[in-house]
XYZ file of C-alpha atoms in Angstrom:
780
model
C 86.348 83.542 69.943
C 88.417 80.514 68.793
C 91.699 79.738 70.373
C 95.077 79.751 68.467
C 96.568 76.169 68.536
C 99.950 77.415 69.954
C 98.446 79.684 72.678
C 100.170 77.808 75.478
C 103.251 76.357 73.544
C 105.875 78.637 75.103
C 105.014 77.623 78.737
C 107.162 75.111 80.476
C 105.537 71.807 81.431
C 104.780 72.741 85.089
C 103.347 76.089 84.115
C 101.189 74.391 81.484
C 100.020 71.815 83.784
C 98.827 74.502 86.217
C 97.290 76.655 83.458
C 95.363 73.847 81.900
C 93.924 72.616 85.216
C 90.094 73.355 84.719
C 87.901 72.411 87.662
C 88.567 71.531 91.304
C 91.232 72.767 93.799
C 94.936 73.300 92.851
C 97.809 74.522 94.890
C 100.690 75.920 92.752
C 103.912 76.171 94.807
C 105.714 78.872 92.875
C 109.298 79.641 93.723
C 110.788 83.013 93.359
C 111.037 84.122 89.797
C 109.299 81.083 88.436
C 106.720 82.874 86.322
C 103.776 82.738 88.712
C 102.229 85.951 87.248
C 102.378 84.313 83.843
C 100.716 81.241 85.103
C 97.899 83.251 86.746
C 97.437 85.428 83.519
C 97.478 82.433 81.078
C 95.017 80.439 83.391
C 92.464 83.338 83.246
C 92.924 83.512 79.491
C 92.591 79.837 79.142
C 89.486 79.618 81.181
C 87.892 82.325 78.791
C 89.360 81.078 75.478
C 89.117 77.349 75.789
C 86.457 76.763 78.311
C 84.197 79.724 77.611
C 84.096 80.959 81.075
C 82.241 84.180 81.495
C 84.843 86.786 82.710
C 82.247 87.970 85.241
C 82.485 84.534 86.900
C 86.228 84.831 87.574
C 87.670 86.318 90.762
C 91.385 86.921 90.932
C 93.022 88.338 94.159
C 96.503 90.032 93.934
C 98.787 91.208 96.725
C 98.983 94.854 95.446
C 97.012 97.169 93.275
C 99.999 97.431 90.976
C 99.996 93.554 90.475
C 96.232 93.778 89.662
C 96.893 96.441 87.085
C 99.732 94.484 85.615
C 97.640 91.325 85.355
C 94.912 93.116 83.605
C 97.391 94.671 81.098
C 98.964 91.312 80.351
C 95.504 89.772 79.751
C 94.513 92.560 77.545
C 97.531 92.399 75.516
C 97.367 88.549 75.193
C 93.839 88.689 73.964
C 94.587 91.594 71.603
C 97.375 89.518 70.048
C 95.050 86.630 69.580
C 92.517 88.958 67.918
C 95.169 90.359 65.715
C 96.106 86.972 64.437
C 92.607 85.864 64.086
C 91.123 88.971 62.462
C 94.172 90.317 60.555
C 96.638 87.430 60.284
C 99.332 89.684 61.748
C 101.094 90.266 65.100
C 99.610 93.039 67.105
C 102.547 95.352 66.839
C 102.472 95.134 63.029
C 99.016 96.722 62.938
C 98.388 100.412 62.530
C 98.101 102.219 65.885
C 94.374 102.839 65.225
C 93.775 99.169 64.709
C 95.728 98.303 67.827
C 93.636 100.702 69.891
C 90.446 99.359 68.409
C 91.374 95.789 69.413
C 92.546 96.669 72.950
C 89.290 98.618 73.382
C 87.287 95.563 72.265
C 89.193 93.271 74.633
C 88.664 95.725 77.563
C 84.941 95.941 77.056
C 84.376 92.178 76.703
C 87.208 90.564 78.832
C 89.153 92.653 81.323
C 86.439 95.096 82.451
C 84.163 92.232 83.676
C 86.829 90.425 85.343
C 87.024 90.787 89.083
C 90.764 91.383 89.860
C 92.156 93.235 92.806
C 93.450 92.974 96.242
C 91.447 91.520 99.122
C 90.743 94.987 100.464
C 89.669 96.543 97.065
C 87.459 93.562 96.192
C 85.774 93.493 99.562
C 85.238 97.292 99.429
C 83.555 96.842 96.106
C 81.308 94.082 97.279
C 80.456 95.992 100.459
C 79.369 98.976 98.469
C 76.696 96.799 97.130
C 75.759 94.644 100.159
C 76.667 96.334 103.365
C 73.130 97.677 104.050
C 72.127 94.048 104.673
C 74.429 93.709 107.486
C 74.301 94.381 111.125
C 76.843 93.459 113.754
C 76.410 91.698 117.038
C 75.246 94.998 118.804
C 72.957 96.007 115.969
C 75.418 98.438 114.428
C 74.675 99.186 110.810
C 76.453 100.970 107.806
C 75.316 102.658 104.750
C 76.888 102.028 101.238
C 78.490 105.383 101.123
C 80.794 104.456 104.084
C 84.258 106.019 104.458
C 87.481 103.905 104.687
C 89.449 105.296 107.517
C 93.196 105.470 107.257
C 95.647 104.725 110.059
C 95.864 108.246 111.277
C 92.042 108.552 111.507
C 91.954 105.247 113.421
C 94.747 106.333 115.809
C 92.912 109.591 116.541
C 89.662 107.600 117.317
C 91.399 105.227 119.587
C 93.366 107.878 121.397
C 90.062 109.841 122.047
C 88.590 106.632 123.437
C 91.552 105.858 125.669
C 92.195 109.312 126.993
C 88.876 111.107 127.000
C 86.105 108.461 127.047
C 87.588 105.865 129.345
C 90.057 108.164 131.201
C 92.883 105.605 130.832
C 96.465 106.183 131.409
C 97.797 106.345 127.804
C 101.272 105.299 129.063
C 99.883 102.002 130.293
C 97.390 101.744 127.303
C 99.336 103.403 124.511
C 96.864 103.871 121.618
C 99.333 102.372 119.044
C 99.570 99.197 120.978
C 95.794 99.063 121.650
C 95.197 99.667 117.950
C 97.609 96.765 117.166
C 95.661 94.486 119.497
C 92.412 95.398 117.930
C 93.692 94.834 114.385
C 95.103 91.505 115.463
C 91.527 90.461 116.889
C 89.923 91.529 113.660
C 92.290 89.508 111.631
C 91.243 86.460 113.714
C 87.702 87.250 112.915
C 86.825 88.286 116.532
C 84.270 90.828 117.517
C 84.810 92.794 120.942
C 82.904 90.210 122.917
C 85.044 87.312 121.312
C 88.174 89.235 122.064
C 87.171 89.738 125.743
C 86.361 85.800 126.034
C 89.919 85.065 124.821
C 91.651 87.441 127.383
C 93.034 86.138 130.661
C 94.057 89.525 132.169
C 92.813 92.923 132.931
C 94.576 94.598 130.120
C 93.166 92.319 127.621
C 89.576 93.087 128.981
C 90.206 96.795 128.691
C 91.311 96.532 125.182
C 88.124 94.664 124.283
C 86.223 97.449 125.844
C 88.025 100.038 123.893
C 87.461 97.851 120.758
C 83.698 98.024 121.398
C 83.583 101.768 121.718
C 85.880 102.044 118.622
C 83.202 100.073 116.635
C 80.629 102.346 118.054
C 82.644 105.395 116.733
C 83.178 103.744 113.328
C 79.405 103.114 113.013
C 78.555 106.587 114.061
C 80.877 107.961 111.399
C 79.613 105.320 108.874
C 83.227 104.374 108.566
C 85.155 101.122 108.184
C 88.894 100.504 108.805
C 91.012 98.218 106.503
C 90.537 95.190 108.775
C 86.813 95.620 108.644
C 86.692 95.507 104.933
C 87.326 91.914 104.951
C 85.963 91.018 108.442
C 82.545 92.689 108.030
C 82.030 90.929 104.537
C 82.851 87.546 106.127
C 80.419 88.191 108.931
C 77.681 89.313 106.377
C 78.262 86.193 104.341
C 77.979 83.956 107.407
C 74.757 85.629 108.617
C 72.938 85.879 105.245
C 72.717 82.705 103.278
C 71.078 84.506 100.235
C 73.919 86.967 99.837
C 76.503 84.162 100.168
C 74.635 81.965 97.692
C 74.521 84.701 95.251
C 78.290 85.398 95.256
C 79.123 81.685 95.423
C 77.327 81.324 92.165
C 78.951 84.448 90.685
C 82.512 83.456 91.518
C 82.910 80.130 89.978
C 86.632 80.274 89.401
C 88.782 81.941 92.130
C 92.517 82.557 91.859
C 94.613 83.806 94.760
C 98.246 85.083 94.445
C 100.687 85.180 97.353
C 98.473 82.603 99.252
C 101.192 82.206 101.919
C 100.372 85.787 103.058
C 96.679 85.323 103.631
C 95.329 85.583 107.213
C 92.411 83.829 108.874
C 89.711 86.280 107.878
C 90.858 86.236 104.203
C 90.848 82.390 104.309
C 87.386 82.377 105.737
C 86.207 84.646 102.822
C 87.765 82.220 100.229
C 86.382 79.138 102.039
C 82.747 80.628 102.161
C 82.768 81.668 98.544
C 84.182 78.529 97.330
C 82.064 76.022 99.211
C 78.880 78.127 99.992
C 79.627 77.697 103.696
C 80.051 73.823 103.534
C 83.065 72.329 105.371
C 85.957 72.098 102.880
C 86.446 68.362 103.329
C 82.738 67.565 102.586
C 82.475 69.902 99.657
C 82.381 67.822 96.355
C 80.541 70.085 93.823
C 83.652 71.127 91.838
C 81.886 70.868 88.415
C 82.630 74.027 86.522
C 84.214 75.500 89.622
C 87.871 75.797 90.837
C 90.064 77.289 93.525
C 93.504 77.994 92.285
C 95.974 79.288 94.805
C 99.662 80.320 94.035
C 102.204 80.826 96.792
C 105.496 79.814 98.466
C 105.835 79.011 102.091
C 109.549 79.955 101.841
C 108.434 83.613 101.117
C 106.115 83.996 104.102
C 107.334 87.160 105.916
C 104.250 88.974 107.155
C 103.374 87.244 110.439
C 103.383 90.549 112.193
C 100.319 91.413 110.022
C 98.663 88.207 111.050
C 99.533 86.347 107.798
C 99.659 82.592 108.487
C 101.701 80.487 106.009
C 100.117 77.421 107.617
C 96.971 78.169 105.641
C 98.986 77.404 102.448
C 100.730 74.399 104.289
C 97.208 73.034 105.085
C 95.706 73.485 101.580
C 96.201 69.820 100.549
C 94.321 68.706 103.613
C 91.575 71.438 103.539
C 90.859 71.385 99.699
C 93.206 68.945 98.011
C 93.657 65.173 97.819
C 96.134 65.037 100.532
C 98.365 62.701 98.758
C 102.283 62.787 98.834
C 103.941 65.240 96.427
C 104.710 62.554 93.909
C 101.177 61.323 93.696
C 99.034 64.336 94.101
C 96.820 65.836 91.526
C 95.915 68.950 93.478
C 99.571 70.479 93.646
C 101.922 71.582 91.038
C 105.486 72.995 91.771
C 106.944 75.764 89.635
C 110.632 75.484 90.276
C 112.355 76.798 87.158
C 113.735 80.319 87.898
C 113.869 82.916 85.067
C 115.132 85.751 87.197
C 118.513 85.066 88.825
C 121.808 83.506 87.927
C 122.730 80.038 88.996
C 125.052 81.187 91.787
C 122.432 83.353 93.337
C 119.919 80.454 93.180
C 122.404 78.027 94.750
C 122.883 80.420 97.694
C 119.167 80.840 98.217
C 118.565 76.992 98.024
C 121.181 76.287 100.608
C 120.002 79.002 102.988
C 116.344 78.155 102.951
C 117.118 74.204 103.269
C 117.883 75.071 106.893
C 114.079 75.668 107.534
C 111.934 72.770 108.631
C 108.317 74.181 108.053
C 108.310 74.255 104.226
C 107.052 72.324 101.219
C 110.228 70.822 99.707
C 111.338 72.483 96.500
C 114.425 73.875 94.792
C 114.989 76.743 92.451
C 116.321 75.436 89.183
C 118.465 77.818 87.115
C 117.586 78.579 83.463
C 120.485 81.054 83.195
C 124.376 80.825 83.417
C 126.384 80.693 86.616
C 126.996 84.479 86.734
C 129.312 86.321 89.168
C 130.143 84.942 92.579
C 128.317 86.480 95.475
C 130.426 89.076 97.260
C 130.425 89.239 101.118
C 131.944 92.352 102.501
C 133.078 92.971 106.110
C 133.093 96.528 107.035
C 134.577 98.275 110.089
C 131.342 100.027 110.868
C 128.111 101.242 109.359
C 129.809 104.206 107.558
C 132.456 101.986 105.911
C 129.625 99.699 104.895
C 127.849 102.568 103.287
C 130.957 103.758 101.504
C 131.508 100.266 100.096
C 127.925 99.994 98.787
C 128.001 103.385 97.174
C 131.326 102.943 95.603
C 130.187 99.743 94.078
C 127.068 101.326 92.747
C 129.119 104.257 91.094
C 131.663 101.787 89.597
C 129.064 99.457 88.090
C 126.890 102.282 86.837
C 129.911 103.954 85.111
C 131.334 100.730 83.677
C 128.054 99.205 82.425
C 126.202 101.757 80.154
C 123.152 99.446 80.103
C 122.720 100.034 83.978
C 120.640 103.004 85.348
C 120.177 104.066 88.841
C 116.900 102.261 89.113
C 118.689 98.919 88.639
C 120.261 99.166 92.127
C 118.512 98.225 95.365
C 119.774 98.427 98.976
C 117.851 96.163 101.335
C 118.080 96.319 105.093
C 116.195 94.857 108.151
C 115.163 98.007 109.720
C 114.480 101.463 108.609
C 117.000 102.915 111.009
C 119.762 101.502 108.829
C 118.920 103.879 105.847
C 120.460 107.009 107.246
C 124.103 106.271 106.442
C 123.257 105.171 102.920
C 121.143 108.308 102.397
C 123.782 110.659 103.462
C 126.409 108.872 101.261
C 124.046 108.952 98.204
C 123.383 112.645 98.781
C 127.146 113.310 99.056
C 127.637 111.803 95.651
C 124.552 113.256 94.050
C 123.022 109.886 93.334
C 119.141 110.106 93.165
C 117.408 107.639 95.474
C 113.993 106.811 96.775
C 113.241 105.485 100.284
C 110.342 103.080 99.692
C 108.072 103.153 102.744
C 108.825 106.713 103.685
C 106.023 109.258 103.907
C 103.473 108.357 101.371
C 101.777 110.810 99.091
C 98.400 110.089 100.705
C 99.800 110.545 104.136
C 100.756 114.183 103.666
C 98.932 116.730 105.616
C 97.510 118.660 102.690
C 96.399 115.611 100.774
C 94.729 114.350 103.922
C 92.900 117.683 104.277
C 91.578 117.528 100.736
C 90.587 113.996 101.012
C 88.692 114.851 104.230
C 86.641 117.372 102.235
C 85.921 114.705 99.569
C 85.041 112.028 102.037
C 82.635 114.420 103.750
C 81.078 115.225 100.491
C 80.328 111.550 99.897
C 79.517 110.659 103.445
C 78.175 113.498 105.587
C 77.969 111.265 108.728
C 81.902 111.130 108.666
C 82.519 113.295 111.666
C 86.105 112.647 111.727
C 86.522 114.266 108.350
C 84.187 116.990 109.267
C 86.084 118.038 112.410
C 89.349 118.005 110.302
C 88.169 120.532 107.638
C 85.384 122.681 109.199
C 88.105 125.174 110.201
C 90.734 124.311 107.699
C 91.753 126.819 106.292
C 90.679 128.941 109.311
C 87.118 130.382 109.217
C 86.985 131.668 112.760
C 85.185 128.375 114.080
C 86.736 127.868 117.450
C 87.211 124.655 119.377
C 84.761 125.726 122.077
C 81.998 126.349 119.531
C 82.650 123.024 117.843
C 82.631 121.292 121.244
C 79.300 122.858 122.128
C 77.787 121.624 118.832
C 79.376 118.231 119.172
C 78.000 117.829 122.727
C 74.522 118.771 121.486
C 74.806 116.227 118.673
C 75.755 113.526 121.046
C 72.859 114.336 123.394
C 70.584 114.080 120.626
C 72.094 111.032 119.117
C 72.596 112.475 115.644
C 75.735 113.017 113.594
C 77.437 116.417 113.848
C 76.620 117.215 110.321
C 72.947 116.909 111.004
C 73.261 119.334 113.841
C 75.086 121.890 111.510
C 72.361 121.740 109.001
C 69.791 122.985 111.475
C 70.143 126.726 111.026
C 68.244 127.571 114.219
C 70.450 125.319 116.324
C 73.640 126.735 114.742
C 72.538 130.269 115.408
C 71.684 129.345 118.979
C 74.852 127.413 119.979
C 77.443 128.971 117.757
C 76.779 132.644 118.350
C 79.397 134.770 116.339
C 80.637 131.677 114.598
C 77.234 130.822 113.152
C 77.797 132.729 109.853
C 81.011 130.916 108.804
C 79.528 127.537 109.814
C 76.426 128.073 107.713
C 78.522 129.198 104.721
C 80.597 126.170 105.135
C 77.423 123.907 105.233
C 76.016 125.668 102.088
C 79.365 125.101 100.244
C 79.394 121.426 101.246
C 75.840 120.874 100.348
C 76.356 122.287 96.836
C 79.215 119.738 96.207
C 77.219 116.940 97.807
C 74.700 117.665 95.115
C 77.236 117.251 92.415
C 78.516 113.711 93.252
C 76.217 111.928 90.851
C 76.938 114.229 87.853
C 80.588 115.554 88.195
C 83.796 113.662 87.996
C 86.141 113.284 90.870
C 88.592 115.675 89.203
C 85.936 118.359 88.736
C 84.858 118.079 92.246
C 88.386 118.361 93.580
C 89.067 121.504 91.488
C 85.905 123.082 92.725
C 86.213 122.212 96.443
C 89.851 123.577 96.346
C 88.553 126.894 94.983
C 85.335 127.233 97.000
C 86.986 126.215 100.365
C 89.767 128.827 99.954
C 92.319 126.146 100.705
C 94.686 126.916 97.758
C 94.131 130.698 98.266
C 95.159 130.325 101.916
C 98.448 128.494 100.868
C 99.231 131.163 98.259
C 98.726 133.845 100.767
C 101.382 132.093 103.060
C 103.976 132.648 100.284
C 106.542 130.235 101.598
C 108.470 127.384 99.757
C 106.716 124.869 101.899
C 103.237 126.299 100.961
C 104.215 126.180 97.281
C 105.202 122.486 97.692
C 101.845 121.719 99.330
C 100.043 123.503 96.429
C 101.971 121.290 94.040
C 100.834 118.282 96.122
C 97.105 119.177 96.007
C 97.386 119.809 92.269
C 98.932 116.358 91.939
C 95.946 114.993 93.685
C 93.797 116.330 90.949
C 96.290 114.848 88.434
C 95.653 111.502 90.129
C 91.900 111.885 89.636
C 92.335 112.641 86.007
C 94.595 109.625 85.538
C 92.171 107.386 87.351
C 89.412 108.649 84.997
C 91.614 107.640 82.097
C 92.326 103.998 83.370
C 88.757 103.372 84.715
C 85.292 103.721 83.335
C 83.941 104.967 86.680
C 85.323 108.451 87.176
C 83.066 109.180 90.170
C 84.251 110.596 93.421
C 83.195 107.512 95.499
C 85.206 105.296 93.185
C 88.130 107.529 93.219
C 88.129 107.837 97.059
C 87.970 104.037 97.399
C 91.092 103.771 95.124
C 93.079 106.313 97.094
C 92.261 104.757 100.406
C 93.682 101.410 99.172
C 96.749 102.925 97.506
C 100.116 101.623 98.461
C 103.527 103.145 98.185
C 104.721 100.079 96.182
C 102.006 100.834 93.575
C 103.873 103.987 92.622
C 107.413 102.857 93.004
C 109.564 104.453 90.237
C 111.881 101.457 89.425
C 113.720 103.274 86.624
C 115.272 106.498 87.633
C 116.489 106.155 91.283
C 118.366 103.900 93.595
C 115.803 102.083 95.770
C 116.327 101.886 99.536
C 113.871 99.730 101.376
C 113.335 97.164 104.104
C 113.228 93.507 103.119
C 109.580 93.443 103.889
C 108.960 96.236 101.311
C 110.947 94.396 98.724
C 108.678 91.473 98.503
C 107.496 91.033 94.917
C 110.178 93.267 93.344
C 113.387 92.398 91.515
C 116.583 94.266 90.675
C 119.700 93.519 88.568
C 121.996 94.590 91.399
C 121.025 94.030 95.030
C 122.923 94.886 98.209
C 121.779 92.931 101.289
C 123.268 94.842 104.193
C 123.542 94.548 107.959
C 123.884 90.800 108.347
C 124.616 90.830 111.950
C 123.303 88.742 114.921
C 120.636 90.708 116.772
C 120.096 92.919 113.663
C 119.345 90.329 111.026
C 118.104 87.943 112.437
C 116.729 90.481 114.895
C 117.198 90.046 118.669
C 113.566 89.176 119.310
C 113.693 86.102 117.286
C 117.000 84.564 118.683
C 115.331 82.355 121.243
C 112.201 81.436 119.168
C 112.950 78.794 116.521
C 109.761 79.715 114.554
C 110.814 83.435 114.511
C 114.291 82.418 113.354
C 112.781 80.474 110.412
C 110.673 83.570 109.504
C 113.831 85.774 109.581
C 115.598 83.092 107.352
C 112.726 83.283 104.975
C 113.124 87.106 104.999
C 116.799 86.671 104.015
C 115.798 84.265 101.289
C 113.534 86.848 99.885
C 116.315 89.363 99.928
C 118.645 87.055 98.163
C 116.085 86.109 95.378
C 115.418 89.741 94.534
C 118.887 89.781 92.744
C 118.937 89.198 88.958
C 122.614 89.548 88.204
C 124.801 90.588 91.131
C 124.315 90.003 94.839
C 126.360 91.838 97.442
C 126.108 90.955 101.124
C 127.687 93.033 103.934
C 128.055 93.249 107.735
C 130.079 95.443 110.130
C 132.452 94.629 112.912
C 130.607 97.346 114.988
C 127.648 99.510 114.544
C 125.806 102.447 116.131
C 122.243 101.907 115.785
C 120.369 103.319 118.891
C 122.853 105.620 120.418
C 125.762 103.541 121.462
C 128.513 101.933 119.431
C 128.809 98.172 120.073
C 130.745 95.306 118.588
C 128.705 93.219 116.145
C 128.707 89.665 115.409
C 128.183 88.068 111.929
C 124.738 86.721 111.232
C 124.165 83.011 111.600
C 122.754 83.096 108.103
C 126.248 83.786 106.831
C 127.449 80.547 108.161
C 124.714 78.753 106.195
C 125.779 80.045 102.655
C 128.016 77.915 100.490
C 131.558 79.235 100.884
C 132.647 78.078 97.351
C 130.238 80.570 95.844
C 131.388 83.571 97.886
C 134.156 86.077 97.460
C 135.204 88.428 100.358
C 137.438 91.103 101.495
C 138.222 89.253 104.743
C 138.600 85.671 105.771
C 136.539 86.474 108.805
C 133.667 87.964 106.752
C 132.122 84.578 106.365
C 131.894 82.478 109.687
C 132.205 78.704 109.113
C 130.039 78.071 112.169
C 126.935 79.593 113.600
C 127.491 82.387 116.219
C 126.559 80.258 119.124
C 130.025 78.626 118.888
C 131.979 81.879 118.065
C 134.341 83.377 120.473
C 137.519 85.335 120.663
C 140.662 83.869 118.947
C 142.459 81.437 121.275
C 139.748 81.154 123.819
C 138.928 77.764 125.066
C 135.402 76.719 125.189
C 134.155 74.336 127.871
C 130.547 73.083 127.707
C 128.798 73.546 131.169
C 125.125 72.813 130.819
C 124.928 71.503 134.328
C 127.077 74.155 136.028
C 125.968 74.775 139.578
C 124.284 78.268 139.613
C 126.499 79.551 142.340
C 129.646 78.956 140.222
C 128.857 82.051 138.070
C 130.673 85.453 138.931
C 130.469 88.998 137.592
C 132.981 89.177 134.720
C 132.544 85.669 133.489
C 132.379 85.200 129.736
C 129.948 82.761 128.165
C 128.445 81.855 124.877
C 124.608 81.688 124.507
C 123.296 79.747 121.573
C 121.118 82.527 120.267
C 122.838 85.681 121.462
C 126.441 84.703 121.048
C 129.365 85.782 123.153
C 128.545 87.826 126.404
C 129.794 88.797 129.779
C 128.074 88.520 133.140
C 127.545 91.954 134.542
C 125.190 91.272 137.548
C 123.981 88.324 139.525
C 120.463 88.396 141.048
C 119.157 86.162 143.805
C 121.252 83.586 145.816
C 122.132 79.884 146.072
C 120.700 77.936 143.182
C 117.973 80.431 142.565
C 119.817 83.110 140.597
C 119.550 84.888 137.380
C 122.351 86.440 135.325
C 122.405 89.845 133.584
C 124.590 89.280 130.559
C 125.747 91.990 128.123
C 125.798 90.800 124.488
C 127.667 93.071 121.938
C 125.274 94.465 119.509
C 122.170 93.266 121.413
C 122.393 94.712 124.930
C 121.734 93.104 128.241
C 119.616 89.996 128.820
C 118.359 88.418 131.992
C 119.116 84.663 131.808
C 118.330 81.749 134.216
C 121.390 79.504 134.075
C 119.342 76.617 135.516
C 117.172 76.232 132.461
C 119.405 77.714 129.771
C 122.437 75.845 128.177
C 125.394 78.248 128.458
C 128.976 77.609 127.228
C 131.481 79.097 129.634
C 134.501 80.817 127.913
C 137.848 80.309 129.851
């Protein structure tokens, strides 16, 4: 296919420089709203059009499945437009619908279908379906290619069983959720159980490593992987099998990674292995017809709690690039022109993030007009804050016919803040969606049906088997199931294998034998249909044969009717998946559902969006309300004494500001009830970092001129006392802490110079502070 001369003509110079880069490493520092998706899309197109790169040799990693779909659609449209001009001399939209469909179909078959585009998890799952049988872990555990992907509730169930039943641990000291978090963190570091144990200094850490080992035993016994293993196992496989690594190193000659600042260590290891065939990055020189193209922004790194490490992006120039200063480097391009927000919004964002020290220097440059000033509202409490936000939404929606409810977003730091806004929206009959609420695939009835489907594909999945064998009720009691389970464990076989032995079932199950054997016969029938029937047909069949829908209909309640609607929607999802993908098989559909995100299905057009700032990453809205800017809430209290954590909180605020296209409203309250008690609240330190000349407000005190560590009540005289003798403190003394703000001493522990103070800070609570090592300002 010959390229059209003006193919890249409407890219700006920085975008064009990035897109036209062919071989070797390149870091694209892409500011918010700077067209990074366009750069990625055009780069892929340019590789194929102008350099005749085979689409099969291109690997593109996106942050969400939605972003992957959008990228494929853009590429498909772009190539179809080129074909329309080349073959018909017309723009694509001027062709007859049948001609347009024909061109798009041609592009799909030759370009977008062969491309490897998806999230880390979806791409790794796809690779493991082909290669996992060549892998065994450090204890000889092995998996089959029909493995199940366990979701979070399945994982929690396994870990709880290990903690409580297998190891007889106190689940108050070893809470399954915190143990799960520790195991996940270890996997994201690339550690196996032995490596986790070697890195532990205390008893608790060694016990967690023991749980981790037994957890891996359970996963292997169920032929299951969790989300973290999708990447970790592939990395370990590539490290232990040079032949497999060499094959995929040759396959993926051009790799593109979006949101590079959000990668973790195992994801980085995967990219490094595939790019260099295992060679140290600084020694790898074979960049002929090969590239690593990463796009990201350290200023938008907000996922450290998921083990994301923005220092991976910061280190790209030393790892892969030439390491030269910004002005001289040939392995870094900055995209700074912003096409999303007005100039005032960008100026606020630039001045805010400039307070961070760990970043690559850049500024967002406006391409639009100044726009409206940013409005900062000081409310009496969270209810008045909600009233203000909702009245603004109602007024703007009524006075601007071009706006719909989907153009508004309310962004907050914690989910607990949503209640007041939800109640207000309901009161005014304004439709809304809480992004990050209960996901479709987390609903009980959906998880039931998915368990049936997973068992059809992977009979060794005992977790799914135990969920559905008596759902709906078939008269198979827990005692019978435990007896069969114990026998299976004694024999070292999966529970399913025990159930397929008719003699064993009749012997062990007694009166429950008949329904068990009927269940097995039904499942065997559908297991035999996997190769020939579509996912949608199997779902329809299992819903009928299992009696699941019939049982719901017999319940005759509104809740049951809703659940019937949900399982029918699952079948709709399978039909839609078949329309969008050539592989309509059940294993492929299950892999897609296991990796689904609530952001993938966000309806951005019809409802007001309520979400945490973390959930807002990657989205944009004409009107944004950034609420709850209070010390201890945002930034949250855990970050107040940690400079690195404060910088991440500031990046989170920056992300919130840059979601706004036209209007930005910021709010905080004088007092707030969050966790039961009502306390005075102090304005966030971030408010003092915003340019006052670009802000409007309802109160002079809404925008502090100094950070809260120097704030105090009117007329109070501050005296700096960093070397105050410890015994000089007394209950009732008022002081200012540089992170927590104004507080009052409530208790004194110890005596002489060795004392600690209990200090109550409004909106934060009590903190224990050693006055000998902490600088405190006494208020007199």
